[in-house]
Short mmCIF file of the C-alpha atoms (twelve columns), coordinates in Angstrom:
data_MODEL
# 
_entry.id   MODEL 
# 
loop_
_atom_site.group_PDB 
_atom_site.id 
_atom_site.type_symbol 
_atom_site.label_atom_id 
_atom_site.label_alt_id 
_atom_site.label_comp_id 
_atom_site.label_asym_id 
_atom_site.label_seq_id 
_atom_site.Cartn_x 
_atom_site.Cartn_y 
_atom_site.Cartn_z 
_atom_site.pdbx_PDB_model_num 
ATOM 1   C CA . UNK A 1   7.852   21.172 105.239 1 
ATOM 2   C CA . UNK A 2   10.534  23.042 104.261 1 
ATOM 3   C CA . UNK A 3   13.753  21.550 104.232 1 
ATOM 4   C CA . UNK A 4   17.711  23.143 104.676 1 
ATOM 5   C CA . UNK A 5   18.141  27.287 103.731 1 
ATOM 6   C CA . UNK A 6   14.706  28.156 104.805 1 
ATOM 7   C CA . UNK A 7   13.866  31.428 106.947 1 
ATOM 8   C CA . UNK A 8   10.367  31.642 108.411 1 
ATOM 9   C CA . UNK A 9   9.522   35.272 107.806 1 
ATOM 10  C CA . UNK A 10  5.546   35.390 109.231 1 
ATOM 11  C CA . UNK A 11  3.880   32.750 110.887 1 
ATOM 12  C CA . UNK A 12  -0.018  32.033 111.736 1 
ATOM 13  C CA . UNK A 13  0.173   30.478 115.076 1 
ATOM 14  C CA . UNK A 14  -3.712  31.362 115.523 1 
ATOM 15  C CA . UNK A 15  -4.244  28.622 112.351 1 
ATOM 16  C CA . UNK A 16  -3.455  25.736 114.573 1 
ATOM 17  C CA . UNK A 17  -6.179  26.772 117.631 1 
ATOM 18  C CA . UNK A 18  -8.963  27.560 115.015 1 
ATOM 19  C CA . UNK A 19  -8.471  24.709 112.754 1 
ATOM 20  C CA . UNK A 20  -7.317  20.904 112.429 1 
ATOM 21  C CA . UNK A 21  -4.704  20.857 109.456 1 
ATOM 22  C CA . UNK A 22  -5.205  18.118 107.553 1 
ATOM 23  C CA . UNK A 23  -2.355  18.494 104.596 1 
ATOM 24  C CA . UNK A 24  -0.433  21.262 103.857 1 
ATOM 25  C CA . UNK A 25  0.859   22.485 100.400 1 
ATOM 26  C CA . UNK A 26  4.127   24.157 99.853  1 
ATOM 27  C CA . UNK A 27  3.109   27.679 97.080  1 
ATOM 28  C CA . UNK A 28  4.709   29.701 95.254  1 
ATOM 29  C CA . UNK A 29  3.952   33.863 95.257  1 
ATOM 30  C CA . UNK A 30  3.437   35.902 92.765  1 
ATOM 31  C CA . UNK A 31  4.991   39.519 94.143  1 
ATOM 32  C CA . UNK A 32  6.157   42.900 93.182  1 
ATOM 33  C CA . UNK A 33  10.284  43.796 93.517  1 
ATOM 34  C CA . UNK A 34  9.208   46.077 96.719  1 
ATOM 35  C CA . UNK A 35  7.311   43.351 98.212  1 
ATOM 36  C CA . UNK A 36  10.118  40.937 97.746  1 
ATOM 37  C CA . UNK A 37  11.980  43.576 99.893  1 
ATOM 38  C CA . UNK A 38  10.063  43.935 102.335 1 
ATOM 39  C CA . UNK A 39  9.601   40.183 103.023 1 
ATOM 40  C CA . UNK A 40  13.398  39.576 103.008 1 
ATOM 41  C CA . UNK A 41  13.369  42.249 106.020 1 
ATOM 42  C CA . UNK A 42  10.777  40.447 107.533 1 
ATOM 43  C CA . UNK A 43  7.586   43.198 107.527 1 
ATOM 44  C CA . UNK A 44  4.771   40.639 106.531 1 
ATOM 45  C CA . UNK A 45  1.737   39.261 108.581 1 
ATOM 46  C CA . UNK A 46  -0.448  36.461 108.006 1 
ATOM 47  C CA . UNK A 47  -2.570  36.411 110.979 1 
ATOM 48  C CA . UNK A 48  -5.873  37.384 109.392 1 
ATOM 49  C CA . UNK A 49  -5.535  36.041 105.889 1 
ATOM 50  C CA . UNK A 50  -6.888  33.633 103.396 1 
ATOM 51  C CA . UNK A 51  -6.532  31.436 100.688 1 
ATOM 52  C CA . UNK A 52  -9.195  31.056 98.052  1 
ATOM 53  C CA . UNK A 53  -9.871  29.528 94.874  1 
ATOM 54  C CA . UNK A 54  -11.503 31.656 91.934  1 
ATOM 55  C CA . UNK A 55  -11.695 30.426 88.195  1 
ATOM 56  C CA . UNK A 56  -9.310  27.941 88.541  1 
ATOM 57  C CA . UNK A 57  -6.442  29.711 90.579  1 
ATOM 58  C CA . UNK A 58  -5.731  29.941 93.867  1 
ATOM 59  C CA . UNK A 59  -5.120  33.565 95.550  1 
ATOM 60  C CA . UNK A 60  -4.167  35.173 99.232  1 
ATOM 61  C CA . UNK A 61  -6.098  37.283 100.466 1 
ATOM 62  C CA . UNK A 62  -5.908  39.812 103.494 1 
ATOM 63  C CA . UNK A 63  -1.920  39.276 103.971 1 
ATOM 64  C CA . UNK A 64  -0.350  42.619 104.982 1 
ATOM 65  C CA . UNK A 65  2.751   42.967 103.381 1 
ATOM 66  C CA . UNK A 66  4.130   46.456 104.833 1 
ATOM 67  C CA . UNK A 67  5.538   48.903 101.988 1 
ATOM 68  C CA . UNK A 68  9.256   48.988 101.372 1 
ATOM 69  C CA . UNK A 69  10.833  51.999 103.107 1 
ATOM 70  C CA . UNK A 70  12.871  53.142 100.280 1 
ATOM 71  C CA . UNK A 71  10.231  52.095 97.514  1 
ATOM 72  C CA . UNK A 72  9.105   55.866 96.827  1 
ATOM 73  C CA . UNK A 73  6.120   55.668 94.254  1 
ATOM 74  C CA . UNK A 74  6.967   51.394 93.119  1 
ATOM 75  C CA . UNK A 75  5.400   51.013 96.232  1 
ATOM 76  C CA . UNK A 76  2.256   48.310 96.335  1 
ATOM 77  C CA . UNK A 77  -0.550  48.670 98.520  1 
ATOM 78  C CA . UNK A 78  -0.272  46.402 101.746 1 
ATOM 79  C CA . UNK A 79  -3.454  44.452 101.637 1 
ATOM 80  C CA . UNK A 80  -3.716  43.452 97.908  1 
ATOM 81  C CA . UNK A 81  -4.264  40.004 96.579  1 
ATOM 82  C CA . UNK A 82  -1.661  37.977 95.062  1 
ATOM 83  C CA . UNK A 83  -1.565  35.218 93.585  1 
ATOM 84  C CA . UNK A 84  -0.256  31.595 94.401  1 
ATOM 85  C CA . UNK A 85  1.462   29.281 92.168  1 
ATOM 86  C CA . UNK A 86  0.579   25.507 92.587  1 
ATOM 87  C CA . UNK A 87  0.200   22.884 90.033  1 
ATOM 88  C CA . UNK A 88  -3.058  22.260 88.089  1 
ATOM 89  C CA . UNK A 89  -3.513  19.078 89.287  1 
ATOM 90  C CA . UNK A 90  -2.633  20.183 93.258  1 
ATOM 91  C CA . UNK A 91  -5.956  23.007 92.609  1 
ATOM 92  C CA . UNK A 92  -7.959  20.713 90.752  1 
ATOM 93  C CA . UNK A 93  -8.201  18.258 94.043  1 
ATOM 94  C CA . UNK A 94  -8.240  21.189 96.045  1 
ATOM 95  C CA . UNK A 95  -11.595 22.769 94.529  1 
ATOM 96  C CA . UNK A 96  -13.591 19.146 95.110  1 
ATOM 97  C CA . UNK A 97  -11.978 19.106 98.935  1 
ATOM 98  C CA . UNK A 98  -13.040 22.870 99.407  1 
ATOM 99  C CA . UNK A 99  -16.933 22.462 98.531  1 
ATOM 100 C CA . UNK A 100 -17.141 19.880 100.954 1 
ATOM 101 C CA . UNK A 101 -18.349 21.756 104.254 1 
ATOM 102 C CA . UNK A 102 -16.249 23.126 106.683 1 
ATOM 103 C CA . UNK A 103 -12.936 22.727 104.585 1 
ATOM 104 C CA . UNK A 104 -10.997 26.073 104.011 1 
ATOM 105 C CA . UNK A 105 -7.612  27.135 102.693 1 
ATOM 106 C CA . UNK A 106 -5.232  28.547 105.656 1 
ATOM 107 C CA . UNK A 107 -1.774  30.123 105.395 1 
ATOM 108 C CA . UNK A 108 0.075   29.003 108.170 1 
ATOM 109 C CA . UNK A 109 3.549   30.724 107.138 1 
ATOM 110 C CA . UNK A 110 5.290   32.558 104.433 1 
ATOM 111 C CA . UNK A 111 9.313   31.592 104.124 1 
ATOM 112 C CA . UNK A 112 12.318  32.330 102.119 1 
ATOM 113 C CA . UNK A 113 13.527  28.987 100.436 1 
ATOM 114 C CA . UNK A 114 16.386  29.045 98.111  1 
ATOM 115 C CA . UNK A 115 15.978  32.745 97.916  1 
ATOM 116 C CA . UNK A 116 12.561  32.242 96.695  1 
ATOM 117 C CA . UNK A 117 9.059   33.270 98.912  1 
ATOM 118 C CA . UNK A 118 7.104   30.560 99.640  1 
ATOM 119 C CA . UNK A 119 3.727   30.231 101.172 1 
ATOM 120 C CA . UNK A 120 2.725   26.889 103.402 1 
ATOM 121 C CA . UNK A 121 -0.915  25.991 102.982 1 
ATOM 122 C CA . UNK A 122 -2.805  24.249 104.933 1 
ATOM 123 C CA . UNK A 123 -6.372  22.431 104.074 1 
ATOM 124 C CA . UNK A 124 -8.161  23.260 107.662 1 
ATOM 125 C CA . UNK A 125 -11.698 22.135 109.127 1 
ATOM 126 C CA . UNK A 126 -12.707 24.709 111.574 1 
ATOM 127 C CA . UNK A 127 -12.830 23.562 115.065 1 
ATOM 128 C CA . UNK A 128 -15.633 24.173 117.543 1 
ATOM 129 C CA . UNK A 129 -15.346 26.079 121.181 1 
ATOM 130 C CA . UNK A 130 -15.284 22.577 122.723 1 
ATOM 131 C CA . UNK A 131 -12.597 21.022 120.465 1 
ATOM 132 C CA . UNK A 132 -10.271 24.327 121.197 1 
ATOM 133 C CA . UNK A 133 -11.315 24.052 125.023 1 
ATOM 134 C CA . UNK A 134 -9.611  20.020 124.654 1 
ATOM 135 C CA . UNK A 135 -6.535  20.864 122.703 1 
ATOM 136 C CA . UNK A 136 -5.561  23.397 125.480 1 
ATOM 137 C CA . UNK A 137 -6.313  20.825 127.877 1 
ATOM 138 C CA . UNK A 138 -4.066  18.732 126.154 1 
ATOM 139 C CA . UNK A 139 -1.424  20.924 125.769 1 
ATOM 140 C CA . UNK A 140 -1.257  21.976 129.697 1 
ATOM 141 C CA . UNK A 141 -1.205  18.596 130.330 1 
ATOM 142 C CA . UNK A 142 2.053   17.873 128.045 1 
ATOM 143 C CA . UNK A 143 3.500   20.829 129.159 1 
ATOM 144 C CA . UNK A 144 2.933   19.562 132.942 1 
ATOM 145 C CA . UNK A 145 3.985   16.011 132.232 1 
ATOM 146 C CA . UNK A 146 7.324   17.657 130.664 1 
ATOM 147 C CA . UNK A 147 8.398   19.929 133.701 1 
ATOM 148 C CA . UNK A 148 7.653   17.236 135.974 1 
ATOM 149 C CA . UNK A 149 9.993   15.128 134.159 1 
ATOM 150 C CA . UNK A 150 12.489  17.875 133.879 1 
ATOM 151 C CA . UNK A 151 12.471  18.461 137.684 1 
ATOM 152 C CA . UNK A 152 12.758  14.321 138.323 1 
ATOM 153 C CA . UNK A 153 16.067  14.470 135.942 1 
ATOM 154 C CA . UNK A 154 17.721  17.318 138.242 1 
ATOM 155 C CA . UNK A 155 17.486  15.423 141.244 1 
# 
């Protein structure tokens, strides 16, 4: 997780519901000057994308990274595909864990750390309706267990 000087820019919230993280793996980002920009304004969405693995490096796809206001024609196109920088070994386990079924790459944020983007991966399992349909149970629950508690302490 990231540690002092870091400023969550996009998060996937939607990543925890659909999937059980299992580990997550701090990334670097390849990314042009405007996109840079635009991500220290805070104009970048996660909510749909994907991390995948092809010949040995790892890449996001589907992140929407809105075009710099002021970026005239050095522009870059919203949707493209960048690449992530993680450590040989760190892809090498990665690629076994991923061809096992059900395992899949998530981005659950993008953050500025040290002046530096960073993406947060997370190796998910998908969850069925049923497991979803328990987690919110379980949540409610906590949430009702915590007000309770909250009105017992003002009396």
């Amino acid at each position: 997780m990231p540690k002092h000087d870091a400023k969550v820019v996009a998060q996937n919230k939607k990543a925890n519901h659909d999937y059980f993280i299992e580990e997550t793996y701090e990334t670097g980002v390849v990314l042009t000057g405007t996109e840079i920009k635009s991500i220290r304004a805070g104009k970048a969405n996660i909510r749909d994308s994907f991390a995948r693995i092809k010949n040995g490096e790892v890449f996001l796809w589907n992140a929407h990274i809105s075009p710099y206001e002021q970026g005239n024609r050095y522009n870059h196109d919203p949707l493209r595909t960048r690449k992530l920088l993680m450590k040989k070994k760190e892809i090498s386990k990665l690629i076994g864990i991923t061809k096992e079924q059900g395992y899949t790459l998530v981005p659950l944020k993008i953050y500025l750390k040290n002046g530096y983007a960073k993406v947060l991966i997370g190796l998910g399992k998908g969850k069925k309706n049923y497991d979803k349909r328990e987690s919110l149970k379980e949540k409610d629950a906590k949430r009702q267990i915590e007000k309770a508690f909250r009105e017992r302490q003002k009396q």
